[in-house]
Coordinates of C-alpha atoms in Angstrom, one line a residue:
X818 CA 0.8 -20.7 34.2
X819 CA -1.3 -20.6 31.0
X820 CA 0.5 -19.0 28.0
X821 CA -1.8 -17.2 25.7
X822 CA 0.7 -15.8 23.2
X823 CA 0.1 -17.1 19.7
X824 CA 2.1 -17.2 16.5
X825 CA 0.3 -17.9 13.3
X826 CA 0.6 -17.5 9.5
X827 CA -1.7 -15.1 7.8
X828 CA -1.9 -12.9 4.7
X829 CA -2.1 -9.1 4.2
X830 CA -3.8 -7.9 1.1
X831 CA -2.6 -4.5 -0.1
X832 CA -2.4 -2.6 -3.4
X833 CA 1.1 -3.7 -4.4
X834 CA 3.6 -3.2 -7.2
X835 CA 5.5 -6.2 -8.5
X836 CA 9.2 -6.4 -7.5
X837 CA 10.3 -7.9 -10.8
X838 CA 13.5 -9.8 -11.3
X839 CA 17.0 -8.7 -10.2
X840 CA 19.3 -6.7 -12.5
X841 CA 21.5 -9.4 -14.0
X842 CA 24.6 -7.1 -14.5
X843 CA 27.1 -7.3 -11.6
X844 CA 27.2 -3.9 -9.8
X845 CA 30.9 -3.2 -10.3
X846 CA 30.5 0.4 -9.2
X847 CA 28.9 1.6 -6.0
X848 CA 25.7 3.6 -6.7
X849 CA 25.9 7.2 -5.6
X850 CA 25.4 7.0 -1.8
X851 CA 23.8 10.1 -0.2
X852 CA 24.9 9.0 3.3
X853 CA 28.6 9.3 3.0
X854 CA 30.4 12.1 5.0
X855 CA 32.6 14.7 3.5
X856 CA 36.1 13.6 4.5
X857 CA 37.0 17.2 5.4
X858 CA 34.5 17.0 8.3
X859 CA 36.2 14.1 10.1
X860 CA 38.8 16.4 11.7
X861 CA 36.1 18.1 13.6
X862 CA 34.5 14.9 15.0
X863 CA 35.3 13.1 18.2
X864 CA 38.2 10.7 17.6
X865 CA 36.2 7.4 17.9
X866 CA 33.4 8.8 15.6
X867 CA 35.9 9.9 13.0
X868 CA 37.7 6.5 13.1
X869 CA 34.5 4.6 12.7
X870 CA 33.2 6.9 9.9
X871 CA 36.3 6.0 7.9
X872 CA 36.2 2.3 8.7
X873 CA 34.5 -0.4 6.6
X874 CA 33.3 1.7 3.7
X875 CA 31.9 -0.3 0.8
X876 CA 33.7 -0.3 -2.6
X877 CA 30.9 -2.0 -4.4
X878 CA 27.6 -3.9 -3.7
X879 CA 29.1 -7.2 -4.8
X880 CA 28.1 -10.0 -4.4
X881 CA 24.5 -8.6 -4.1
X882 CA 22.5 -7.8 -7.1
X883 CA 20.6 -4.6 -7.8
X884 CA 16.8 -4.7 -7.7
X885 CA 15.5 -2.1 -10.2
X886 CA 12.9 -3.9 -12.3
X887 CA 9.9 -2.9 -10.2
X888 CA 7.2 -0.5 -11.4
X889 CA 4.4 1.7 -10.0
X890 CA 1.4 -0.2 -11.3
X891 CA -0.3 -1.5 -8.1
X892 CA -3.0 -4.1 -7.9
X893 CA -4.4 -6.0 -4.9
X894 CA -1.9 -8.7 -3.8
X895 CA -1.6 -11.1 -0.9
X896 CA 1.5 -10.7 1.2
X897 CA 2.4 -13.6 3.5
X898 CA 2.6 -12.5 7.1
X899 CA 3.4 -14.0 10.5
X900 CA 1.3 -12.6 13.4
X901 CA 2.5 -12.8 16.9
X902 CA -0.1 -11.8 19.5
X903 CA -1.0 -11.8 23.1
X904 CA -3.9 -10.2 25.0
X905 CA -2.3 -6.7 24.7
X906 CA -0.4 -6.4 21.4
X907 CA -0.5 -7.8 17.9
X908 CA 2.6 -7.6 15.7
X909 CA 2.3 -8.4 12.0
X910 CA 5.6 -9.5 10.4
X911 CA 6.5 -9.7 6.6
X912 CA 9.0 -12.6 6.4
X913 CA 9.3 -12.3 2.6
X914 CA 10.2 -8.6 2.9
X915 CA 13.2 -8.4 5.2
X916 CA 11.2 -9.5 8.3
X917 CA 9.6 -6.0 8.4
X918 CA 7.2 -5.5 11.3
X919 CA 4.4 -3.9 9.2
X920 CA 2.1 -3.2 12.1
X921 CA 2.1 -3.1 16.0
X922 CA -1.5 -2.8 17.3
X923 CA -2.2 -2.0 21.0
X924 CA -5.5 -3.7 21.8
X925 CA -6.5 -1.9 25.1
X926 CA -6.4 1.6 23.4
X927 CA -7.2 0.5 19.9
X928 CA -4.1 2.4 18.6
X929 CA -1.7 1.4 15.8
X930 CA 1.7 2.4 17.2
X931 CA 3.6 2.5 13.9
X932 CA 3.1 4.3 10.6
X933 CA 1.4 1.5 8.6
X934 CA 1.8 2.0 4.9
X935 CA -1.5 1.3 3.1
X936 CA 0.3 0.2 -0.1
X937 CA 3.4 -1.8 -1.0
X938 CA 5.5 0.4 -3.3
X939 CA 9.2 -0.2 -3.8
X940 CA 11.4 2.8 -4.4
X941 CA 15.2 3.2 -4.8
X942 CA 16.3 3.7 -1.2
X943 CA 18.0 0.4 -0.3
X944 CA 21.7 0.0 -0.9
X945 CA 20.7 -2.3 -3.8
X946 CA 17.6 -0.5 -4.9
X947 CA 14.1 -1.8 -3.9
X948 CA 12.9 -0.6 -0.5
X949 CA 9.5 0.4 0.9
X950 CA 8.4 2.6 3.8
X951 CA 6.5 1.9 7.0
X952 CA 6.8 -0.3 10.1
X953 CA 10.0 -1.5 11.8
X954 CA 12.9 -2.6 9.6
X955 CA 16.1 -4.4 10.5
X956 CA 19.1 -2.8 8.8
X957 CA 22.4 -4.8 8.7
X958 CA 25.4 -4.6 6.4
X959 CA 26.6 -1.1 5.7
X960 CA 25.5 2.5 5.8
X961 CA 22.0 2.7 4.3
X962 CA 18.9 0.6 4.1
X963 CA 19.9 -3.1 4.0
X964 CA 20.1 -5.1 0.8
X965 CA 17.6 -7.5 2.4
X966 CA 14.8 -4.8 2.5
X967 CA 12.8 -6.8 0.0
X968 CA 14.3 -10.2 0.4
X969 CA 12.9 -13.3 2.2
X970 CA 14.3 -14.3 5.6
X971 CA 14.1 -17.7 7.3
X972 CA 11.5 -17.9 10.0
X973 CA 10.5 -20.5 12.6
X974 CA 8.9 -21.0 16.0
X975 CA 11.4 -21.2 18.9
X976 CA 10.7 -21.7 22.7
X977 CA 10.5 -18.3 24.5
X978 CA 12.0 -17.5 27.9
X979 CA 8.6 -17.4 29.6
X980 CA 7.7 -20.9 28.4
X981 CA 5.7 -19.8 25.4
X982 CA 6.9 -19.3 21.9
X983 CA 8.8 -16.7 20.0
X984 CA 9.3 -16.0 16.3
X985 CA 12.9 -16.3 15.0
X986 CA 14.0 -14.6 11.8
X987 CA 17.5 -15.2 10.4
X988 CA 19.6 -14.9 7.3
X989 CA 23.1 -14.6 5.8
X990 CA 24.0 -11.0 5.2
X991 CA 26.1 -11.1 2.0
X992 CA 27.9 -7.8 2.0
X993 CA 29.8 -8.7 5.1
X994 CA 29.3 -12.5 5.1
X995 CA 27.6 -12.5 8.5
X996 CA 24.8 -14.6 9.9
X997 CA 22.3 -12.8 12.1
X998 CA 19.0 -13.4 13.9
X999 CA 16.1 -11.5 15.3
X1000 CA 13.9 -13.1 18.0
X1001 CA 10.5 -11.5 18.6
X1002 CA 8.3 -12.5 21.5
X1003 CA 5.3 -11.2 23.6
X1004 CA 5.2 -12.3 27.2
X1005 CA 1.7 -13.0 28.4
X1006 CA 0.1 -9.7 29.6
X1007 CA 3.0 -7.6 28.3
X1008 CA 2.5 -4.2 26.6
X1009 CA 5.9 -4.5 25.0
X1010 CA 7.2 -6.5 22.1
X1011 CA 10.7 -7.8 23.0
X1012 CA 13.3 -8.2 20.2
X1013 CA 16.5 -10.1 20.8
X1014 CA 19.2 -9.5 18.1
X1015 CA 22.4 -11.4 17.5
X1016 CA 25.1 -10.8 14.8
X1017 CA 27.9 -13.3 14.5
X1018 CA 31.3 -13.0 13.0
X1019 CA 32.4 -16.6 12.4
X1020 CA 35.6 -15.4 10.5
X1021 CA 39.1 -15.5 11.7
X1022 CA 39.4 -11.8 10.9
X1023 CA 37.6 -8.6 12.1
X1024 CA 34.6 -7.5 10.1
X1025 CA 32.9 -4.1 9.9
X1026 CA 29.5 -4.3 11.7
X1027 CA 26.4 -2.2 11.2
X1028 CA 22.9 -2.2 12.6
X1029 CA 20.0 0.3 12.8
X1030 CA 16.4 -0.5 13.7
X1031 CA 14.3 1.9 11.8
X1032 CA 10.8 2.7 13.1
X1033 CA 8.3 4.7 11.0
X1034 CA 5.8 6.7 13.0
X1035 CA 3.1 9.2 11.8
X1036 CA 4.1 12.8 11.4
X1037 CA 2.7 15.3 13.9
X1038 CA 4.4 13.6 16.8
X1039 CA 6.9 15.1 19.2
X1040 CA 10.1 13.0 19.2
X1041 CA 11.9 12.7 22.5
X1042 CA 15.3 11.2 23.6
X1043 CA 17.5 11.7 26.6
X1044 CA 19.9 14.1 24.9
X1045 CA 20.6 17.9 24.8
X1046 CA 22.3 18.0 21.4
X1047 CA 22.4 16.1 18.2
X1048 CA 24.6 15.5 15.1
X1049 CA 22.8 16.8 12.0
X1050 CA 23.5 15.3 8.6
X1051 CA 21.7 16.6 5.5
X1052 CA 21.9 16.0 1.8
X1053 CA 24.8 18.5 1.6
X1054 CA 26.8 15.6 3.3
X1055 CA 28.1 17.7 6.2
X1056 CA 27.9 16.4 9.8
X1057 CA 27.6 19.1 12.5
X1058 CA 26.6 19.3 16.1
X1059 CA 23.3 21.2 16.7
X1060 CA 20.8 21.8 19.5
X1061 CA 18.0 19.3 19.8
X1062 CA 16.3 18.6 16.5
X1063 CA 13.0 20.3 15.6
X1064 CA 9.6 18.7 15.5
X1065 CA 9.3 16.8 12.2
X1066 CA 7.0 19.3 10.7
X1067 CA 9.2 22.3 11.6
X1068 CA 12.2 21.2 9.5
X1069 CA 12.3 22.8 6.0
X1070 CA 14.5 20.1 4.5
X1071 CA 15.1 16.4 4.8
X1072 CA 17.8 15.6 7.4
X1073 CA 19.1 13.1 9.9
X1074 CA 19.5 14.0 13.5
X1075 CA 21.6 11.6 15.6
X1076 CA 21.0 12.3 19.3
X1077 CA 24.2 12.6 21.4
X1078 CA 23.2 10.4 24.3
X1079 CA 25.4 10.6 27.4
X1080 CA 27.1 7.3 28.2
X1081 CA 25.3 6.7 31.5
X1082 CA 21.8 7.5 30.3
X1083 CA 19.2 4.9 29.5
X1084 CA 18.8 4.2 25.8
X1085 CA 15.3 5.1 24.5
X1086 CA 13.4 7.2 22.0
X1087 CA 9.7 8.0 21.8
X1088 CA 7.3 9.7 19.4
X1089 CA 4.2 11.1 21.1
X1090 CA 1.2 12.9 19.6
X1091 CA -0.1 16.2 21.1
X1092 CA -2.2 14.3 23.6
X1093 CA 0.9 12.4 24.8
X1094 CA 0.2 9.0 23.3
X1095 CA 2.5 7.1 21.0
X1096 CA 5.3 4.6 20.8
X1097 CA 8.5 4.2 22.8
X1098 CA 11.5 2.1 21.9
X1099 CA 14.2 1.2 24.4
X1100 CA 17.1 -1.3 24.6
X1101 CA 20.0 -2.6 26.5
X1102 CA 23.0 -0.3 26.5
X1103 CA 24.9 -1.9 23.6
X1104 CA 22.4 -0.3 21.1
X1105 CA 23.9 3.1 21.6
X1106 CA 22.6 5.4 18.9
X1107 CA 19.2 7.1 18.5
X1108 CA 18.1 9.1 15.5
X1109 CA 15.3 11.1 14.0
X1110 CA 14.8 11.4 10.2
X1111 CA 12.5 14.0 8.8
X1112 CA 11.4 14.6 5.2
X1113 CA 11.1 18.3 5.8
X1114 CA 8.3 20.7 4.7
X1115 CA 9.9 21.5 1.3
X1116 CA 8.3 20.4 -2.0
X1117 CA 10.8 17.7 -2.6
X1118 CA 10.3 16.0 0.7
X1119 CA 6.5 16.2 0.4
X1120 CA 6.8 14.7 -3.1
X1121 CA 8.8 11.8 -1.8
X1122 CA 6.2 11.2 0.9
X1123 CA 3.5 10.9 -1.8
X1124 CA 5.8 8.7 -3.9
X1125 CA 6.2 6.1 -1.2
X1126 CA 2.5 5.7 -0.5
X1127 CA -0.9 7.1 -1.6
X1128 CA -1.4 10.8 -1.8
X1129 CA -3.6 12.1 1.1
X1130 CA -2.8 9.2 3.4
X1131 CA -0.6 11.2 5.8
X1132 CA 3.2 11.5 6.2
X1133 CA 5.6 9.9 8.5
X1134 CA 9.1 10.3 10.1
X1135 CA 11.5 7.7 11.4
X1136 CA 12.9 7.2 14.8
X1137 CA 15.8 4.8 14.9
X1138 CA 18.3 2.9 17.1
X1139 CA 21.8 1.7 16.1
X1140 CA 25.1 0.3 17.2
X1141 CA 27.0 3.5 16.7
X1142 CA 26.2 7.2 17.4
X1143 CA 25.6 7.9 13.7
X1144 CA 24.7 5.8 10.6
X1145 CA 27.9 7.0 9.0
X1146 CA 29.9 4.7 11.2
X1147 CA 30.8 1.0 11.2
X1148 CA 31.9 -0.8 14.4
X1149 CA 34.6 -3.5 14.5
X1150 CA 33.4 -7.0 15.1
X1151 CA 36.2 -9.1 16.6
X1152 CA 37.2 -12.4 15.0
X1153 CA 35.0 -15.4 16.0
X1154 CA 32.8 -13.2 18.1
X1155 CA 29.2 -12.1 18.4
X1156 CA 27.2 -9.1 19.6
X1157 CA 23.8 -9.3 21.2
X1158 CA 21.2 -6.9 22.6
X1159 CA 17.6 -6.6 23.5
X1160 CA 15.0 -4.1 22.2
X1161 CA 11.5 -3.4 23.5
X1162 CA 8.6 -1.6 21.6
X1163 CA 5.4 -0.6 23.1
X1164 CA 2.9 2.2 23.9
X1165 CA 3.7 5.2 26.1
X1166 CA 1.3 7.8 27.5
X1167 CA 3.0 10.8 29.0
X1168 CA 3.3 14.6 28.6
X1169 CA 5.5 15.1 25.5
X1170 CA 8.4 16.4 27.6
X1171 CA 11.7 14.4 27.9
X1172 CA 11.9 14.2 31.7
X1173 CA 8.2 13.2 32.1
X1174 CA 8.4 10.6 29.3
X1175 CA 11.5 9.0 30.8
X1176 CA 9.9 8.8 34.2
X1177 CA 6.8 7.2 32.8
X1178 CA 8.9 4.7 30.8
X1179 CA 10.7 3.8 34.0
X1180 CA 7.3 3.1 35.6
X1181 CA 5.8 1.0 32.8
X1182 CA 9.1 -0.8 31.8
X1183 CA 11.9 -0.3 34.2
X1184 CA 15.5 -0.2 32.9
X1185 CA 16.2 -3.2 35.1
X1186 CA 13.4 -5.2 33.6
X1187 CA 14.9 -4.8 30.1
X1188 CA 18.2 -6.0 31.4
X1189 CA 16.4 -9.0 33.1
X1190 CA 14.6 -9.8 29.9
X1191 CA 17.9 -9.7 28.0
X1192 CA 19.5 -12.1 30.5
X1193 CA 16.5 -14.4 30.2
X1194 CA 16.6 -14.4 26.4
X1195 CA 20.4 -15.1 26.0
X1196 CA 20.2 -18.8 26.9
X1197 CA 17.5 -19.3 24.3
X1198 CA 19.4 -17.6 21.4
X1199 CA 21.1 -21.0 20.7
X1200 CA 17.9 -23.0 20.9
X1201 CA 17.2 -24.8 17.6
X1202 CA 14.1 -23.6 15.7
X1203 CA 11.0 -25.8 15.6
X1204 CA 8.3 -25.5 12.9
X1205 CA 9.5 -23.6 9.8
X1206 CA 7.2 -20.7 9.0
X1207 CA 9.1 -19.2 6.0
X1208 CA 12.3 -19.8 4.0
X1209 CA 15.1 -17.4 3.1
X1210 CA 17.9 -17.8 0.7
X1211 CA 20.4 -20.7 0.2
X1212 CA 23.5 -18.5 0.5
X1213 CA 24.0 -19.3 4.2
X1214 CA 23.7 -23.1 3.5
X1215 CA 26.4 -22.7 0.8
X1216 CA 28.8 -21.0 3.3
X1217 CA 28.1 -23.6 6.0
X1218 CA 28.9 -26.4 3.6
X1219 CA 32.1 -24.7 2.6
X1220 CA 33.3 -24.1 6.2
X1221 CA 31.4 -26.6 8.4
X1222 CA 30.7 -23.7 10.8
X1223 CA 28.5 -24.6 13.8
X1224 CA 25.9 -21.9 14.2
X1225 CA 23.5 -23.1 16.9
X1226 CA 20.1 -21.5 16.7
X1227 CA 20.4 -20.5 13.0
X1228 CA 20.5 -23.6 10.9
X1229 CA 21.3 -23.0 7.2
X1230 CA 20.0 -26.3 5.9
X1231 CA 21.2 -27.9 2.6
X1232 CA 17.6 -28.2 1.4
X1233 CA 17.5 -24.4 1.1
X1234 CA 20.1 -24.4 -1.7
X1235 CA 18.5 -23.3 -5.0
X1236 CA 19.3 -22.6 -8.6
X1237 CA 21.4 -19.5 -7.8
X1238 CA 23.8 -21.5 -5.6
X1239 CA 24.0 -24.6 -7.9
X1240 CA 27.0 -23.5 -10.0
X1241 CA 28.9 -22.5 -6.8
X1242 CA 28.1 -25.8 -5.1
X1243 CA 29.5 -27.5 -8.2
X1244 CA 32.7 -25.4 -8.0
X1245 CA 33.0 -26.2 -4.3
X1246 CA 32.6 -30.0 -4.8
X1247 CA 34.1 -30.5 -8.3
X1248 CA 36.5 -27.6 -8.6
X1249 CA 34.9 -26.3 -11.9
X1250 CA 31.8 -25.0 -13.5
X1251 CA 29.8 -27.0 -16.0
X1252 CA 29.2 -25.4 -19.3
X1253 CA 25.7 -23.9 -19.4
X1254 CA 23.2 -26.1 -21.3
X1255 CA 21.5 -23.1 -22.9
X1256 CA 22.3 -19.5 -23.6
X1257 CA 21.1 -17.2 -20.9
X1258 CA 22.3 -14.2 -18.8
X1259 CA 25.0 -15.2 -16.4
X1260 CA 24.1 -16.1 -12.8
X1261 CA 25.2 -14.5 -9.6
X1262 CA 28.8 -13.9 -8.7
X1263 CA 30.6 -14.6 -5.4
X1264 CA 33.6 -12.5 -4.6
X1265 CA 34.9 -13.3 -1.1
X1266 CA 38.6 -14.3 -0.9
X1267 CA 37.9 -18.1 -0.5
X1268 CA 35.7 -18.1 -3.6
X1269 CA 38.2 -16.1 -5.5
X1270 CA 40.9 -18.6 -4.6
X1271 CA 38.7 -21.5 -6.0
X1272 CA 38.1 -19.5 -9.2
X1273 CA 41.9 -19.0 -9.6
X1274 CA 42.5 -22.8 -9.6
X1275 CA 39.5 -23.8 -11.7
X1276 CA 39.9 -24.5 -15.4
X1277 CA 40.1 -21.2 -17.3
X1278 CA 36.8 -21.4 -19.2
X1279 CA 35.1 -18.2 -20.3
X1280 CA 32.5 -18.5 -17.5
X1281 CA 35.2 -18.9 -14.9
X1282 CA 37.2 -15.9 -16.3
X1283 CA 34.0 -13.8 -16.1
X1284 CA 33.4 -14.7 -12.5
X1285 CA 37.1 -14.5 -11.6
X1286 CA 37.3 -11.0 -13.1
X1287 CA 34.4 -9.8 -11.0
X1288 CA 36.0 -11.2 -7.9
X1289 CA 39.3 -9.6 -8.7
X1290 CA 37.6 -6.2 -9.4
X1291 CA 35.9 -6.4 -6.0
X1292 CA 39.3 -7.1 -4.4
X1293 CA 40.7 -3.9 -6.0
X1294 CA 42.9 -5.7 -8.5
X1295 CA 41.3 -4.0 -11.5
X1296 CA 44.2 -4.6 -13.9
X1297 CA 44.0 -8.3 -13.3
X1298 CA 40.2 -8.3 -13.6
X1299 CA 40.6 -6.7 -17.1
X1300 CA 43.1 -9.4 -18.1
X1301 CA 40.7 -12.1 -16.9
X1302 CA 37.8 -10.7 -18.9
X1303 CA 39.9 -10.2 -22.0
X1304 CA 41.0 -13.9 -21.8
X1305 CA 37.4 -14.9 -21.4
X1306 CA 36.5 -13.1 -24.6
X1307 CA 38.8 -15.2 -26.8
X1308 CA 36.6 -18.3 -26.5
X1309 CA 33.3 -17.0 -25.1
X1310 CA 30.1 -18.1 -26.9
X1311 CA 28.4 -15.3 -25.1
X1312 CA 30.4 -12.1 -25.3
X1313 CA 28.2 -9.3 -24.0
X1314 CA 28.6 -10.0 -20.2
X1315 CA 32.4 -9.7 -20.6
X1316 CA 32.3 -6.7 -23.0
X1317 CA 30.0 -4.9 -20.5
X1318 CA 32.5 -5.5 -17.7
X1319 CA 35.3 -4.2 -19.8
X1320 CA 33.3 -1.1 -20.7
X1321 CA 32.8 -0.3 -17.0
X1322 CA 36.6 -0.7 -16.6
X1323 CA 37.2 1.7 -19.5
X1324 CA 34.9 4.3 -17.9
X1325 CA 36.8 4.0 -14.7
X1326 CA 40.0 4.9 -16.5
X1327 CA 38.4 7.8 -18.4
X1328 CA 38.5 6.1 -21.8
X1329 CA 35.0 7.2 -22.8
X1330 CA 35.3 6.3 -26.5
X1331 CA 36.5 2.7 -25.9
X1332 CA 33.8 2.3 -23.2
X1333 CA 31.2 3.4 -25.8
X1334 CA 32.6 1.0 -28.4
X1335 CA 32.4 -1.9 -26.0
X1336 CA 29.0 -1.0 -24.8
X1337 CA 27.7 -0.8 -28.4
X1338 CA 29.3 -4.2 -29.2
X1339 CA 27.9 -5.7 -26.0
X1340 CA 24.4 -4.6 -26.8
X1341 CA 24.6 -5.8 -30.3
X1342 CA 25.8 -9.2 -29.1
X1343 CA 22.9 -9.4 -26.6
X1344 CA 20.3 -8.5 -29.2
X1345 CA 21.6 -11.4 -31.4
X1346 CA 21.7 -13.8 -28.5
X1347 CA 18.4 -13.1 -26.7
X1348 CA 15.8 -15.7 -27.2
X1349 CA 12.6 -14.1 -26.2
X1350 CA 11.0 -11.2 -24.4
X1351 CA 10.6 -13.2 -21.2
X1352 CA 11.5 -11.9 -17.7
X1353 CA 15.3 -12.7 -17.7
X1354 CA 16.1 -11.4 -21.2
X1355 CA 13.9 -8.3 -20.7
X1356 CA 15.8 -7.5 -17.5
X1357 CA 19.1 -8.0 -19.3
X1358 CA 18.0 -5.9 -22.3
X1359 CA 16.8 -3.1 -20.1
X1360 CA 19.9 -3.1 -17.8
X1361 CA 22.5 -3.2 -20.6
X1362 CA 20.4 -0.9 -22.9
X1363 CA 20.3 1.8 -20.2
X1364 CA 24.0 1.7 -19.6
X1365 CA 24.8 1.7 -23.3
X1366 CA 22.5 4.6 -24.0
X1367 CA 24.1 6.7 -21.3
X1368 CA 27.6 5.8 -22.5
X1369 CA 26.9 6.7 -26.1
X1370 CA 25.1 10.0 -25.3
X1371 CA 28.0 10.9 -22.9
X1372 CA 30.4 10.3 -25.9
X1373 CA 28.3 12.4 -28.2
X1374 CA 27.4 9.5 -30.4
X1375 CA 23.7 10.2 -30.7
X1376 CA 23.1 8.3 -33.9
X1377 CA 24.4 5.1 -32.4
X1378 CA 22.3 5.8 -29.2
X1379 CA 19.2 6.2 -31.4
X1380 CA 19.9 2.8 -33.0
X1381 CA 20.1 1.2 -29.6
X1382 CA 16.9 2.9 -28.6
X1383 CA 15.1 1.4 -31.6
X1384 CA 16.2 -2.1 -30.6
X1385 CA 14.7 -2.0 -27.1
X1386 CA 11.5 -3.8 -26.6
X1387 CA 8.5 -1.3 -26.7
X1388 CA 7.6 -2.2 -23.1
X1389 CA 11.1 -1.1 -22.0
X1390 CA 10.9 2.2 -24.0
X1391 CA 7.6 3.0 -22.2
X1392 CA 9.1 2.8 -18.7
X1393 CA 9.6 6.1 -17.0
X1394 CA 13.4 5.7 -16.6
X1395 CA 13.7 5.3 -20.4
X1396 CA 11.3 8.2 -21.1
X1397 CA 13.8 10.3 -19.1
X1398 CA 16.7 8.9 -21.1
X1399 CA 14.7 9.6 -24.3
X1400 CA 14.3 13.2 -23.3
X1401 CA 18.1 13.5 -22.8
X1402 CA 18.7 11.8 -26.1
X1403 CA 16.4 14.2 -27.9
X1404 CA 18.1 17.2 -26.4
X1405 CA 21.5 15.8 -27.4
X1406 CA 20.1 15.4 -30.9
X1407 CA 19.3 19.1 -31.0
X1408 CA 15.5 18.6 -30.6
X1409 CA 14.7 20.5 -27.3
X1410 CA 11.0 20.9 -28.3
X1411 CA 10.6 17.1 -28.6
X1412 CA 12.5 16.7 -25.3
X1413 CA 10.2 19.1 -23.6
X1414 CA 7.2 17.3 -25.0
X1415 CA 8.3 14.1 -23.1
X1416 CA 8.0 16.1 -19.9
X1417 CA 4.6 17.6 -21.0
X1418 CA 3.3 14.1 -21.7
X1419 CA 4.4 13.0 -18.2
X1420 CA 6.4 10.1 -16.9
X1421 CA 7.3 8.4 -13.6
X1422 CA 10.9 7.1 -13.0
X1423 CA 10.0 4.2 -10.7
X1424 CA 13.7 3.6 -9.7
X1425 CA 14.6 7.3 -9.1
X1426 CA 17.4 7.2 -6.6
X1427 CA 17.1 8.9 -3.2
X1428 CA 18.8 12.3 -3.5
X1429 CA 19.0 12.0 -7.3
X1430 CA 18.5 15.3 -9.2
X1431 CA 18.6 14.1 -12.8
X1432 CA 15.1 15.2 -13.6
X1433 CA 15.6 18.7 -12.3
X1434 CA 18.9 19.1 -14.0
X1435 CA 17.5 18.0 -17.4
X1436 CA 14.5 20.3 -16.9
X1437 CA 16.7 23.3 -16.2
X1438 CA 18.3 22.7 -19.6
X1439 CA 14.9 22.7 -21.3
X1440 CA 13.0 25.4 -19.5
X1441 CA 13.6 28.6 -17.5
X1442 CA 10.4 28.0 -15.5
X1443 CA 10.1 26.3 -12.1
X1444 CA 10.3 22.5 -11.9
X1445 CA 6.7 21.1 -12.0
X1446 CA 5.8 19.8 -8.5
X1447 CA 5.3 16.2 -9.7
X1448 CA 8.9 16.1 -10.9
X1449 CA 10.4 17.8 -7.8
X1450 CA 12.3 15.2 -5.7
X1451 CA 15.0 17.6 -4.6
X1452 CA 16.1 16.9 -1.0
X1453 CA 18.9 19.6 -0.7
X1454 CA 18.3 23.3 0.0
X1455 CA 18.2 25.0 -3.4
X1456 CA 20.8 27.7 -3.9

């Protein structure tokens, strides 16, 4: 048998915004999450759903950093891709951006099966900020878009069950400390892309698990799934059972619809155009959930559609598949266990009616064939990768060095360790951190219990006390975290990282004035310490400056806030986020006309959070007129 499936490196040139560096401040507080359920609703849910909705909720994003330094200036840029292709399908994968399948092209019909975004534009939708729309994304970790949305994954060639090759993607998910892999292959002559997924829990304790495969498809398609009812979740944060969801263009507001699939039914979801052509996704039964997300026809939803791409290029909706019935739930992964399943993506031509689409799916890809493909793939999940095609992070290698875990099929090699892991490798091997050779913003912090234990026994240097306090905070021991940071202050050559942590702690206890004092001292210390306006110091100045301004304005200390504003770099003051802060500061100073002028001049808040209403709220304090459409990102029904 001649295998004609190929895997090759390529590049995709798109108008693209730069991601920029990570925010260097540890995210001690969880950003406002729009996908959390009102606890009062749990009593009305099925028992297993209520239990899973209350299990494994995040207390912070630690140890992951926030990505909020991107902008909206786009220029042609080459993105590295890996293309897997047979005589029927061509899949284009972005290994440097979460392993996203950017395109899935069906050659016989000349149809692109996915919504293919013509630009790369980060926006604040991932748990840790930067995310982009389009294609098929792999979401692991916790409720929301994965922190790996814009991060590189490891990628390599691996033997496929049919004797050809498949593409393996793998990484270490840091919110839950779990390794995972995604294997993609195209059997010769197949109209379907097969995707084998494995999540491992190597720990001696249970861990919350989460997975949703999100598939963007063009609007104007009828979405079908084998269910008669759905659970609707909107931006009012209420979950309720409703009849089958409307067509994407019939919903007035943005909302999630989680299909209530009967246990015995085949797992599938399809999006078909009026002529009956489109994409179908199906899987083995473990991947239980199916969902439709719609932006709605309201002005806010339409504005978000434009924000994520180019105006006039057409909208999209998402069809999705996950481990639980809803994205508000986490499942329990048993100690030293793994979960695996198989997905399939391909074209479907059928009347846009559920029964006819399901019958046609059974003809072109029988349920038994999916189970057989899964059984054929399982023995290959442990196969060691061959040629490396892309490199991810070194965090998995650090954990494997610490534990000596054996993870066949997903090697986390020591040569992937980098600058971010270097201090922690030293702590692991020598029991202490070296003093930094030059003044710079602190590096990344690890917070898992084993690392916290090492920090507790390490020499109590200011840098150790800083990292130990962050780990203690993450563990919920906030009083001890404050004591660690206060001890670190006594001898710290660089005081602003510790002062900022203490300011966050003060805010948490309602001590607004002391928080403002410490933020002001921290920003003053940073301004004396910063060496240049390079990338790292600019990121630190912007991050701490923003928090300091917000704290001072909240405390009514506008004169001090103005002094902080003046010490920001001009390029930072020109950013849309800071223009919005400036408008709020002007209003607090009693200068509403000047604040209104900021709106009239125009600005774009590149990192505006999904569901955030700060722009509309400030506008309502400045004007009795309607919110201008280009500032309207409201996703809730307006009262």
